[in-house]
């Protein structure tokens, strides 16, 4: 209901319990369920205030008893929370729901228990309140009574059946929270009601742990009397003793120790109760633990001991105590740090003195070679440094990287420490690993007071570090003007050069430190020195856009037109990087505007390249040549167009740039813009009447270039401007062909809509469809077919689109062409079909498609070479299987007479041979020169194939037209293993060929001694003669 002023007035009457005022308000028409500014109804306000008579009046006026506030509270919740017993009784009589829940699922009982209103709790329970109801967090009325130490409320709840161990969502029970809060009487009550004493919360904590952690000694004592497990551990391994020690509860520690708590248990980090107490500085607890014989030198996971932690945190009383109890004084942590080092790091002078008195090792080094003195110096603890020096710490000790205490103090600007070390005779010019001295480090980091101090102590001012940098260079680089001034006053060399040729002036100029630049110039720094690449300070400042530095250098007469090794001038560098203010300044100082860098670029050209329109305008106003060209002939207009800088292109055109100038390869600004798809630039050039049909050296026009690169919007624009639609490149390519070849579907569609001829051919006879098919551009192929492109046009060698797609394995294209009636069995003049090509290149999916669409599996080329032969020759096993399953003739012969088995015998594909044999391949068929597959395998020495063929009853002594057998062939080729296998299978060792040569004669004549020996062992005839009368011996002698 809407809140009104009237409602707020009535609410005031309710809060005050003014019944008469209420009656008048209601009689005057005030709504009975009105709400105040907090959203409470009149009934809720009366219940909250315990105004029973007002409640009766409101109820008579039909007030909604179960109305809820924004937090879900009802009138009963509010009465219960405030302990208004009579109001609770009346509300229940009037029908209030006893177990109504608010937004957090709390009931009136939970609210009353939380506040300890025992009489209200009792009445609610007597009227059916759910004693174990849980709010959203899982907390019950008993839980809240325990939290607040409400003893009588808790007793009442227990008497009415409250579950003593019902836990919340975090595992906390009434016992654990009562112990945590220190409510001893509630803890005792819960224990008497059999609460589980060692229940653990989600984090592993028990009632004993929580009481110990919070120092509730009386609760701890009670829990121990009730036999709570004293050494249980929480999730991180902490015990009750650890928690008490960590928080300094000495009385609890005493109790736990008397209860036999394990004193040296370690948690997951290796920490004991003693370590935790020492870290926090609880001297009383530490003393107590030591008296109870705690292990004093236990090491935590990181290597820390009790003494180390106490020293680190500056607990001098604990350190004293540990030393008196014989703690090992020089123990080291995992990183090599000792107690002395940690105390020195944190500036705990008292602890440092104490450790030294107890004979701590003063010059121990940690993992990086640092000593306590170095650590104290690094952190600027002058009192600790002085103390360590008095105790004879080595003043010039150095770390692994060469740092000494003086270097570390100087680097960090600790002037008092630096002075102290110098007074103790620290070597002033020691260098660390990179050659840095104390002076260099102080100068680099801008510590002017330290720099002055070191110079007063005679530090070498011009020492060079790595890369030959000096103190002055580093101070200048980082803009430390006060340091630079000090160094100059002490006569630092201004013009020393670093390894790359840089001077202090260059470093300052690079980073725009005008104050430092002025200082160096006043002190006569050389202004035009050049570094390794030929850059001067002016060039460096100009490149980085530091106009104030540029102006300063020019005022001091820096050479304005100096050029680098690559021809860059200050003006070109400023223009290249878009430094308009610097360009203006240089021009005012008469910088030469037309100088060129090594690539022929002028300031105008490089500004156009990077799209710096403001610089371009400025240069044009200063009469820069708009027609100047780079080494390749590119003008500012071309370069801006190529890079897509529309604003620069417009500016150049307005200044009358020549729009159709061509560079070395014949390209124009329009072509460059078209190439890179800069539509806005293309439109602008066309509006300025750029020649649209100019051709470059290879015959490409802007349209061809845009089509090649897939820029459909540029293509459309050119078409709308009446570009020569039929222009072709030097090789006869049209825009449609180029787009199709590169798979630019959107461009292809656009060109087709503009009536591009689909079947035009280029110099080699390729059509757009062929080019798209060859490269596997399925979407383009589909589009061309929709526009009626011819599927069966042949190029110069007789290839069709289907053949090209099949050869390259573009299955989707093959399918698409076949669906569009492409001729499946057409042959080239040399004879290969699409199927043969797909088989030859192992395109299994394409082969399957072609066969399914009627490709003839035995259709051979002009040499009689079949798809099966092609597949076996290349070892494409699955293609071979597919062809055989589709009834390819396994024993078909090529024009040379060979079968598929012959070809496979040559390539040695054993799996393919097995497959052919399974499909009936003839093992004894004669091929070219009547050679059998066995004879071929023998010549190639493939023993596995020989064994396989012989197992299939291959004729072992079959002869070719020259009379040679497989054994002859193995001998000719020196195939020892093959020859031996054949002989083992009974090959005739004395068979003679057409000229009466036996295998032995062949072995002798070829010099194959191992095979000849084997033949003789197999009883080969030694003295038999061939046609010319020679024996094996005489042949060997020849």
JSON list of C-alpha atoms in Angstrom, two decimals, residues 38 66 233 257 370 618 681 702 859 936:
[
{"chain": "A", "resi": 38, "resn": "UNK", "atom": "CA", "xyz": [10.17, 1.41, 6.57]},
{"chain": "A", "resi": 66, "resn": "UNK", "atom": "CA", "xyz": [0.54, -12.60, 7.84]},
{"chain": "A", "resi": 233, "resn": "UNK", "atom": "CA", "xyz": [44.25, -31.31, 13.96]},
{"chain": "A", "resi": 257, "resn": "UNK", "atom": "CA", "xyz": [50.28, -28.93, 28.43]},
{"chain": "A", "resi": 370, "resn": "UNK", "atom": "CA", "xyz": [74.63, -11.43, 0.44]},
{"chain": "A", "resi": 618, "resn": "UNK", "atom": "CA", "xyz": [52.00, 21.44, -43.48]},
{"chain": "A", "resi": 681, "resn": "UNK", "atom": "CA", "xyz": [39.94, 5.72, -51.53]},
{"chain": "A", "resi": 702, "resn": "UNK", "atom": "CA", "xyz": [42.22, -2.15, -61.31]},
{"chain": "A", "resi": 859, "resn": "UNK", "atom": "CA", "xyz": [39.07, -47.58, -69.13]},
{"chain": "A", "resi": 936, "resn": "UNK", "atom": "CA", "xyz": [60.79, -58.61, -61.50]}
]
